[in-house]
PDB file of C-alpha atoms in Angstrom:
ATOM      1  CA  GLY A   7     103.505 -46.171 126.518  1.00 68.00           C
ATOM      2  CA  ASN A   8     102.148 -42.607 126.457  1.00 75.00           C
ATOM      3  CA  ALA A   9     103.893 -40.067 124.234  1.00 78.00           C
ATOM      4  CA  PHE A  10     104.805 -36.643 125.597  1.00 79.00           C
ATOM      5  CA  PRO A  11     103.254 -34.278 126.418  1.00 83.00           C
ATOM      6  CA  TYR A  12     101.036 -36.313 128.727  1.00 82.00           C
ATOM      7  CA  THR A  13      98.778 -35.126 131.536  1.00 84.00           C
ATOM      8  CA  ILE A  14      97.237 -37.143 134.351  1.00 80.00           C
ATOM      9  CA  GLY A  15      94.851 -36.002 137.030  1.00 80.00           C
ATOM     10  CA  PRO A  16      93.576 -33.670 138.308  1.00 82.00           C
ATOM     11  CA  TYR A  17      94.020 -34.719 141.918  1.00 77.00           C
ATOM     12  CA  THR A  18      93.129 -33.101 145.215  1.00 77.00           C
ATOM     13  CA  TRP A  19      95.999 -32.693 147.682  1.00 72.00           C
ATOM     14  CA  THR A  20      95.941 -31.928 151.406  1.00 73.00           C
ATOM     15  CA  ASN A  21      98.406 -29.666 153.156  1.00 73.00           C
ATOM     16  CA  THR A  22     100.293 -32.719 154.400  1.00 72.00           C
ATOM     17  CA  THR A  23     100.585 -34.516 151.036  1.00 69.00           C
ATOM     18  CA  ILE A  24     104.101 -35.728 150.242  1.00 72.00           C
ATOM     19  CA  LEU A  25     104.750 -35.742 146.513  1.00 69.00           C
ATOM     20  CA  GLY A  26     107.024 -38.413 145.046  1.00 70.00           C
ATOM     21  CA  ILE A  27     108.217 -39.567 141.639  1.00 68.00           C
ATOM     22  CA  GLY A  28     106.797 -42.878 140.445  1.00 66.00           C
ATOM     23  CA  ALA A  29     107.344 -42.608 136.705  1.00 65.00           C
ATOM     24  CA  ALA A  30     109.709 -44.320 134.268  1.00 67.00           C
ATOM     25  CA  PHE A  31     110.652 -42.876 130.871  1.00 70.00           C
ATOM     26  CA  ASP A  32     111.844 -44.565 127.711  1.00 70.00           C
ATOM     27  CA  ILE A  33     113.197 -43.119 124.452  1.00 73.00           C
ATOM     28  CA  SER A  34     112.985 -44.889 121.096  1.00 75.00           C
ATOM     29  CA  LEU A  35     114.673 -43.922 117.830  1.00 77.00           C
ATOM     30  CA  ILE A  36     112.129 -44.133 115.001  1.00 79.00           C
ATOM     31  CA  LYS A  37     113.167 -44.588 111.378  1.00 79.00           C
ATOM     32  CA  THR A  38     111.490 -41.950 109.194  1.00 87.00           C
ATOM     33  CA  GLY A  39     113.487 -42.402 105.975  1.00 86.00           C
ATOM     34  CA  PRO A  40     116.805 -43.698 104.593  1.00 83.00           C
ATOM     35  CA  VAL A  41     119.321 -44.150 107.415  1.00 80.00           C
ATOM     36  CA  GLY A  42     122.921 -43.031 107.032  1.00 81.00           C
ATOM     37  CA  ALA A  43     125.863 -43.933 109.225  1.00 81.00           C
ATOM     38  CA  GLY A  44     126.852 -41.499 111.948  1.00 88.00           C
ATOM     39  CA  THR A  45     126.756 -40.652 115.629  1.00 91.00           C
ATOM     40  CA  ILE A  46     123.840 -39.428 117.740  1.00 90.00           C
ATOM     41  CA  ARG A  47     125.052 -37.518 120.780  1.00 93.00           C
ATOM     42  CA  GLY A  48     123.022 -37.630 123.949  1.00 90.00           C
ATOM     43  CA  SER A  49     123.393 -33.857 124.300  1.00 91.00           C
ATOM     44  CA  ASP A  50     121.574 -33.430 120.962  1.00 89.00           C
ATOM     45  CA  LEU A  51     118.474 -35.231 122.210  1.00 89.00           C
ATOM     46  CA  PRO A  52     115.640 -33.338 123.884  1.00 86.00           C
ATOM     47  CA  THR A  53     115.307 -33.103 127.641  1.00 87.00           C
ATOM     48  CA  PHE A  54     112.085 -33.962 129.431  1.00 85.00           C
ATOM     49  CA  GLU A  55     110.536 -32.973 132.710  1.00 85.00           C
ATOM     50  CA  TYR A  56     107.931 -34.159 135.185  1.00 84.00           C
ATOM     51  CA  VAL A  57     105.918 -31.230 136.507  1.00 85.00           C
ATOM     52  CA  GLN A  58     103.151 -30.809 139.082  1.00 81.00           C
ATOM     53  CA  PHE A  59     100.710 -28.020 138.253  1.00 80.00           C
ATOM     54  CA  GLY A  60      98.659 -26.349 140.979  1.00 78.00           C
ATOM     55  CA  ASP A  61      98.655 -22.895 142.489  1.00 78.00           C
ATOM     56  CA  ASN A  62     102.210 -22.852 141.269  1.00 81.00           C
ATOM     57  CA  THR A  63     104.348 -25.050 138.996  1.00 83.00           C
ATOM     58  CA  LEU A  64     106.720 -27.479 140.642  1.00 82.00           C
ATOM     59  CA  ARG A  65     109.306 -29.331 138.558  1.00 84.00           C
ATOM     60  CA  MET A  66     109.734 -32.756 140.149  1.00 82.00           C
ATOM     61  CA  GLU A  67     112.210 -34.232 137.696  1.00 83.00           C
ATOM     62  CA  LEU A  68     114.373 -33.146 134.761  1.00 85.00           C
ATOM     63  CA  GLY A  69     115.812 -35.806 132.461  1.00 84.00           C
ATOM     64  CA  SER A  70     118.580 -35.590 129.882  1.00 86.00           C
ATOM     65  CA  PHE A  71     120.885 -37.953 127.991  1.00 86.00           C
ATOM     66  CA  SER A  72     124.646 -38.391 127.918  1.00 87.00           C
ATOM     67  CA  GLY A  73     127.050 -40.471 125.868  1.00 89.00           C
ATOM     68  CA  ALA A  74     126.600 -41.310 122.186  1.00 88.00           C
ATOM     69  CA  ILE A  75     125.025 -43.900 119.893  1.00 83.00           C
ATOM     70  CA  ASN A  76     126.840 -45.062 116.754  1.00 81.00           C
ATOM     71  CA  ILE A  77     124.509 -45.806 113.843  1.00 79.00           C
ATOM     72  CA  VAL A  78     125.680 -48.545 111.460  1.00 73.00           C
ATOM     73  CA  SER A  79     123.991 -48.212 108.075  1.00 73.00           C
ATOM     74  CA  ARG A  80     124.188 -51.617 106.445  1.00 79.00           C
ATOM     75  CA  THR A  81     122.329 -54.895 106.245  1.00 86.00           C
ATOM     76  CA  CYS A  82     123.224 -58.510 105.577  1.00 93.00           C
ATOM     77  CA  THR A  83     124.337 -59.485 102.080  1.00 94.00           C
ATOM     78  CA  THR A  84     121.798 -61.857 100.493  1.00 94.00           C
ATOM     79  CA  PRO A  85     122.942 -63.502  97.249  1.00 95.00           C
ATOM     80  CA  ASP A  86     120.487 -64.988  94.770  1.00 95.00           C
ATOM     81  CA  VAL A  87     119.713 -68.663  95.320  1.00 95.00           C
ATOM     82  CA  THR A  88     119.589 -71.068  92.373  1.00 95.00           C
ATOM     83  CA  VAL A  89     117.852 -74.358  93.175  1.00 95.00           C
ATOM     84  CA  ASN A  90     118.168 -77.456  91.013  1.00 96.00           C
ATOM     85  CA  MET A  91     114.837 -79.261  91.353  1.00 95.00           C
ATOM     86  CA  GLY A  92     116.052 -82.192  89.253  1.00 94.00           C
ATOM     87  CA  THR A  93     114.267 -84.223  86.580  1.00 95.00           C
ATOM     88  CA  HIS A  94     111.118 -86.171  87.477  1.00 95.00           C
ATOM     89  CA  TYR A  95     108.593 -88.422  85.761  1.00 94.00           C
ATOM     90  CA  THR A  96     104.933 -87.434  85.795  1.00 93.00           C
ATOM     91  CA  LYS A  97     104.115 -90.903  87.174  1.00 94.00           C
ATOM     92  CA  GLU A  98     105.728 -89.857  90.467  1.00 95.00           C
ATOM     93  CA  LEU A  99     102.644 -87.711  91.034  1.00 95.00           C
ATOM     94  CA  THR A 100      99.598 -89.867  91.714  1.00 95.00           C
ATOM     95  CA  GLY A 101      96.810 -87.315  92.194  1.00 96.00           C
ATOM     96  CA  ILE A 102      95.918 -83.879  93.484  1.00 97.00           C
ATOM     97  CA  GLY A 103      97.892 -83.240  96.671  1.00 96.00           C
ATOM     98  CA  SER A 104     100.618 -85.759  95.870  1.00 96.00           C
ATOM     99  CA  SER A 105     104.226 -84.632  95.606  1.00 96.00           C
ATOM    100  CA  THR A 106     107.677 -85.737  94.615  1.00 96.00           C
ATOM    101  CA  ASP A 107     109.361 -87.582  97.471  1.00 91.00           C
ATOM    102  CA  LYS A 108     112.581 -85.659  97.824  1.00 92.00           C
ATOM    103  CA  TRP A 109     112.763 -82.213  99.399  1.00 96.00           C
ATOM    104  CA  ILE A 110     115.302 -79.864  97.828  1.00 97.00           C
ATOM    105  CA  ASP A 111     117.107 -77.468 100.176  1.00 97.00           C
ATOM    106  CA  VAL A 112     116.600 -73.748  99.553  1.00 97.00           C
ATOM    107  CA  PRO A 113     119.195 -72.021 101.770  1.00 97.00           C
ATOM    108  CA  ILE A 114     118.645 -68.267 102.111  1.00 97.00           C
ATOM    109  CA  SER A 115     122.093 -66.990 103.063  1.00 97.00           C
ATOM    110  CA  LEU A 116     122.553 -63.858 105.150  1.00 97.00           C
ATOM    111  CA  ASN A 117     126.242 -63.019 104.885  1.00 97.00           C
ATOM    112  CA  ASN A 118     128.487 -60.389 106.470  1.00 95.00           C
ATOM    113  CA  CYS A 119     125.757 -59.161 108.788  1.00 94.00           C
ATOM    114  CA  PRO A 120     126.263 -56.252 111.165  1.00 88.00           C
ATOM    115  CA  ALA A 121     126.478 -56.943 114.882  1.00 88.00           C
ATOM    116  CA  PHE A 122     123.028 -56.922 116.455  1.00 86.00           C
ATOM    117  CA  PHE A 123     123.572 -54.994 119.686  1.00 78.00           C
ATOM    118  CA  GLY A 124     120.211 -53.382 120.209  1.00 69.00           C
ATOM    119  CA  ALA A 125     116.957 -54.379 121.781  1.00 67.00           C
ATOM    120  CA  PHE A 126     113.535 -52.909 122.213  1.00 60.00           C
ATOM    121  CA  ARG A 127     113.153 -52.080 125.879  1.00 58.00           C
ATOM    122  CA  GLY A 128     110.071 -50.973 127.765  1.00 56.00           C
ATOM    123  CA  ALA A 129     109.287 -50.330 131.400  1.00 55.00           C
ATOM    124  CA  ILE A 130     106.176 -50.807 133.504  1.00 57.00           C
ATOM    125  CA  THR A 131     105.751 -48.766 136.653  1.00 54.00           C
ATOM    126  CA  ASP A 132     103.360 -49.857 139.390  1.00 56.00           C
ATOM    127  CA  ASN A 133     103.184 -49.793 143.182  1.00 58.00           C
ATOM    128  CA  ASN A 134     106.056 -52.294 143.334  1.00 63.00           C
ATOM    129  CA  GLY A 135     108.420 -50.099 141.340  1.00 61.00           C
ATOM    130  CA  VAL A 136     109.785 -50.364 137.815  1.00 60.00           C
ATOM    131  CA  ALA A 137     109.869 -53.707 135.989  1.00 63.00           C
ATOM    132  CA  GLU A 138     111.873 -53.659 132.757  1.00 63.00           C
ATOM    133  CA  ARG A 139     111.326 -55.935 129.786  1.00 63.00           C
ATOM    134  CA  SER A 140     113.583 -56.375 126.790  1.00 67.00           C
ATOM    135  CA  THR A 141     113.101 -57.931 123.346  1.00 71.00           C
ATOM    136  CA  PRO A 142     116.321 -58.605 121.377  1.00 77.00           C
ATOM    137  CA  ASN A 143     116.769 -57.677 117.728  1.00 82.00           C
ATOM    138  CA  GLN A 144     114.959 -59.956 115.302  1.00 88.00           C
ATOM    139  CA  ILE A 145     114.969 -60.700 111.587  1.00 92.00           C
ATOM    140  CA  SER A 146     111.727 -61.682 109.913  1.00 94.00           C
ATOM    141  CA  TYR A 147     111.176 -62.529 106.264  1.00 96.00           C
ATOM    142  CA  ARG A 148     108.462 -62.546 103.623  1.00 97.00           C
ATOM    143  CA  VAL A 149     108.280 -64.729 100.501  1.00 97.00           C
ATOM    144  CA  ASP A 150     106.500 -63.410  97.388  1.00 97.00           C
ATOM    145  CA  PRO A 151     106.287 -65.653  94.292  1.00 97.00           C
ATOM    146  CA  VAL A 152     106.621 -64.008  90.879  1.00 96.00           C
ATOM    147  CA  THR A 153     103.624 -66.084  89.757  1.00 96.00           C
ATOM    148  CA  SER A 154     100.294 -66.776  91.460  1.00 96.00           C
ATOM    149  CA  VAL A 155      99.670 -68.807  94.614  1.00 97.00           C
ATOM    150  CA  VAL A 156      97.855 -72.015  93.690  1.00 96.00           C
ATOM    151  CA  ASN A 157      97.311 -73.494  97.149  1.00 97.00           C
ATOM    152  CA  PRO A 158      97.927 -71.016 100.015  1.00 96.00           C
ATOM    153  CA  ALA A 159      97.343 -73.591 102.769  1.00 96.00           C
ATOM    154  CA  GLN A 160     100.059 -75.870 101.378  1.00 97.00           C
ATOM    155  CA  GLY A 161     102.477 -73.131 100.271  1.00 97.00           C
ATOM    156  CA  VAL A 162     102.201 -73.999  96.562  1.00 98.00           C
ATOM    157  CA  MET A 163     103.043 -71.447  93.876  1.00 97.00           C
ATOM    158  CA  ALA A 164     102.408 -71.711  90.142  1.00 97.00           C
ATOM    159  CA  LEU A 165     105.158 -72.508  87.652  1.00 97.00           C
ATOM    160  CA  GLN A 166     106.801 -69.717  85.675  1.00 96.00           C
ATOM    161  CA  PRO A 167     106.695 -70.010  81.848  1.00 94.00           C
ATOM    162  CA  ASP A 168     109.730 -68.711  79.962  1.00 90.00           C
ATOM    163  CA  GLY A 169     107.824 -68.010  76.740  1.00 89.00           C
ATOM    164  CA  VAL A 170     109.954 -70.471  74.756  1.00 93.00           C
ATOM    165  CA  ASN A 171     109.770 -73.988  76.173  1.00 92.00           C
ATOM    166  CA  PRO A 172     106.536 -75.852  77.010  1.00 95.00           C
ATOM    167  CA  THR A 173     105.609 -75.550  80.696  1.00 96.00           C
ATOM    168  CA  ALA A 174     104.475 -78.566  82.725  1.00 96.00           C
ATOM    169  CA  GLN A 175     100.763 -78.640  83.497  1.00 96.00           C
ATOM    170  CA  GLY A 176      98.887 -79.490  86.695  1.00 97.00           C
ATOM    171  CA  ILE A 177     102.008 -79.017  88.823  1.00 97.00           C
ATOM    172  CA  GLY A 178     103.218 -76.348  91.240  1.00 97.00           C
ATOM    173  CA  ILE A 179     106.161 -75.834  93.565  1.00 98.00           C
ATOM    174  CA  GLN A 180     105.619 -76.319  97.292  1.00 98.00           C
ATOM    175  CA  LEU A 181     107.794 -74.327  99.690  1.00 97.00           C
ATOM    176  CA  VAL A 182     108.097 -75.063 103.433  1.00 97.00           C
ATOM    177  CA  ASP A 183     110.325 -73.930 106.293  1.00 95.00           C
ATOM    178  CA  ALA A 184     112.805 -76.053 108.253  1.00 93.00           C
ATOM    179  CA  GLY A 185     109.965 -77.402 110.394  1.00 93.00           C
ATOM    180  CA  ASP A 186     107.992 -78.530 107.312  1.00 95.00           C
ATOM    181  CA  ASN A 187     105.451 -75.738 107.797  1.00 95.00           C
ATOM    182  CA  PRO A 188     104.102 -74.431 104.469  1.00 97.00           C
ATOM    183  CA  VAL A 189     105.283 -70.908 103.687  1.00 96.00           C
ATOM    184  CA  SER A 190     102.488 -68.349 103.903  1.00 95.00           C
ATOM    185  CA  TYR A 191     103.229 -66.225 100.853  1.00 96.00           C
ATOM    186  CA  GLY A 192     103.073 -62.472 101.265  1.00 95.00           C
ATOM    187  CA  ASN A 193     103.090 -62.629 105.072  1.00 95.00           C
ATOM    188  CA  MET A 194     105.904 -61.716 107.424  1.00 94.00           C
ATOM    189  CA  ARG A 195     107.182 -64.627 109.510  1.00 93.00           C
ATOM    190  CA  ALA A 196     109.860 -64.946 112.187  1.00 92.00           C
ATOM    191  CA  SER A 197     113.185 -66.335 110.993  1.00 93.00           C
ATOM    192  CA  GLY A 198     113.981 -67.952 114.343  1.00 91.00           C
ATOM    193  CA  LEU A 199     117.624 -66.902 113.937  1.00 93.00           C
ATOM    194  CA  ALA A 200     119.686 -66.390 117.079  1.00 92.00           C
ATOM    195  CA  LEU A 201     121.422 -63.116 116.253  1.00 92.00           C
ATOM    196  CA  ASN A 202     124.722 -62.275 117.921  1.00 90.00           C
ATOM    197  CA  GLN A 203     126.828 -59.196 118.562  1.00 89.00           C
ATOM    198  CA  VAL A 204     129.747 -60.213 116.325  1.00 92.00           C
ATOM    199  CA  ASP A 205     130.222 -58.022 113.255  1.00 91.00           C
ATOM    200  CA  GLY A 206     130.480 -59.949 109.973  1.00 93.00           C
ATOM    201  CA  SER A 207     128.491 -62.983 111.147  1.00 95.00           C
ATOM    202  CA  SER A 208     126.511 -65.102 108.681  1.00 97.00           C
ATOM    203  CA  TYR A 209     123.189 -66.901 109.086  1.00 97.00           C
ATOM    204  CA  THR A 210     120.946 -69.149 107.021  1.00 97.00           C
ATOM    205  CA  ILE A 211     117.164 -69.276 106.721  1.00 97.00           C
ATOM    206  CA  SER A 212     116.495 -72.870 105.697  1.00 96.00           C
ATOM    207  CA  LEU A 213     113.594 -73.493 103.334  1.00 97.00           C
ATOM    208  CA  LYS A 214     112.746 -76.600 101.263  1.00 97.00           C
ATOM    209  CA  ALA A 215     110.950 -77.142  97.957  1.00 98.00           C
ATOM    210  CA  ARG A 216     109.380 -79.979  95.977  1.00 97.00           C
ATOM    211  CA  TYR A 217     106.866 -80.462  93.155  1.00 97.00           C
ATOM    212  CA  TYR A 218     103.196 -80.693  94.111  1.00 98.00           C
ATOM    213  CA  GLN A 219     100.274 -81.867  91.950  1.00 97.00           C
ATOM    214  CA  THR A 220      97.570 -79.201  91.720  1.00 97.00           C
ATOM    215  CA  GLU A 221      95.235 -80.619  89.055  1.00 96.00           C
ATOM    216  CA  ALA A 222      93.777 -84.024  88.222  1.00 96.00           C
ATOM    217  CA  THR A 223      95.739 -84.230  84.953  1.00 95.00           C
ATOM    218  CA  THR A 224      99.430 -83.477  84.521  1.00 96.00           C
ATOM    219  CA  ALA A 225     101.577 -82.940  81.457  1.00 96.00           C
ATOM    220  CA  ALA A 226     105.349 -82.995  81.126  1.00 96.00           C
ATOM    221  CA  GLY A 227     107.363 -79.863  80.453  1.00 96.00           C
ATOM    222  CA  GLN A 228     109.647 -77.297  81.957  1.00 95.00           C
ATOM    223  CA  ALA A 229     108.872 -76.744  85.646  1.00 96.00           C
ATOM    224  CA  ASN A 230     110.573 -73.601  86.888  1.00 96.00           C
ATOM    225  CA  GLY A 231     109.545 -71.042  89.467  1.00 96.00           C
ATOM    226  CA  ALA A 232     110.892 -68.000  91.270  1.00 96.00           C
ATOM    227  CA  ALA A 233     110.176 -65.960  94.378  1.00 97.00           C
ATOM    228  CA  THR A 234     111.504 -62.888  96.121  1.00 96.00           C
ATOM    229  CA  VAL A 235     112.549 -63.093  99.785  1.00 96.00           C
ATOM    230  CA  THR A 236     112.386 -59.802 101.705  1.00 95.00           C
ATOM    231  CA  LEU A 237     114.144 -59.395 105.059  1.00 94.00           C
ATOM    232  CA  ILE A 238     112.616 -57.282 107.804  1.00 90.00           C
ATOM    233  CA  TYR A 239     114.968 -56.043 110.542  1.00 86.00           C
ATOM    234  CA  ASN A 240     113.364 -55.327 113.918  1.00 79.00           C
TER     235      ASN A 240
END
């Protein structure tokens, strides 16, 4: 995990010391701005060396890269989601913390996704050799309501007035994931999607919504809301 250049030591050697290589190296491509499609050739990447310094300089290892990496510059297509929450009577809500019975599906579609070939790979070197570890590509997401968050613990956001029609009072919209866990607005969370290496695949992040009473008194009216879902590709 140490970036180059990196120095260890100093050490004291005897005339009979046998020097060996016990290091593993890993290269990561870091995004620094907008990414365009293209090819990265191994010969264009820097070389690296492992050197012992003493009375003279002894190069123990020289590393370089071959082959090529093709960069695909696209993401999944994510259409807007319109959710019909239905019509409800205020009597369905019986007090603060009560909710309408029926959950409404909020499917976040990820269409025509690129193939997810890559993985983050690291290596640990110890006296037993090199042990590699690999973490496959992941997609996380963040939900940000266009209004305020009324009850963060329960994933409840405020209704959105349209400036024309009366807005319901004492009511918010509760949003949960497929496991009925309240969405933590503004925080990145794992999608749990099993990504594959097939180009053009589609996936769905399954959320659910219902009305939730936030105040002791409610009043009928329009009960709309909106939120932005941001995808994070790792």
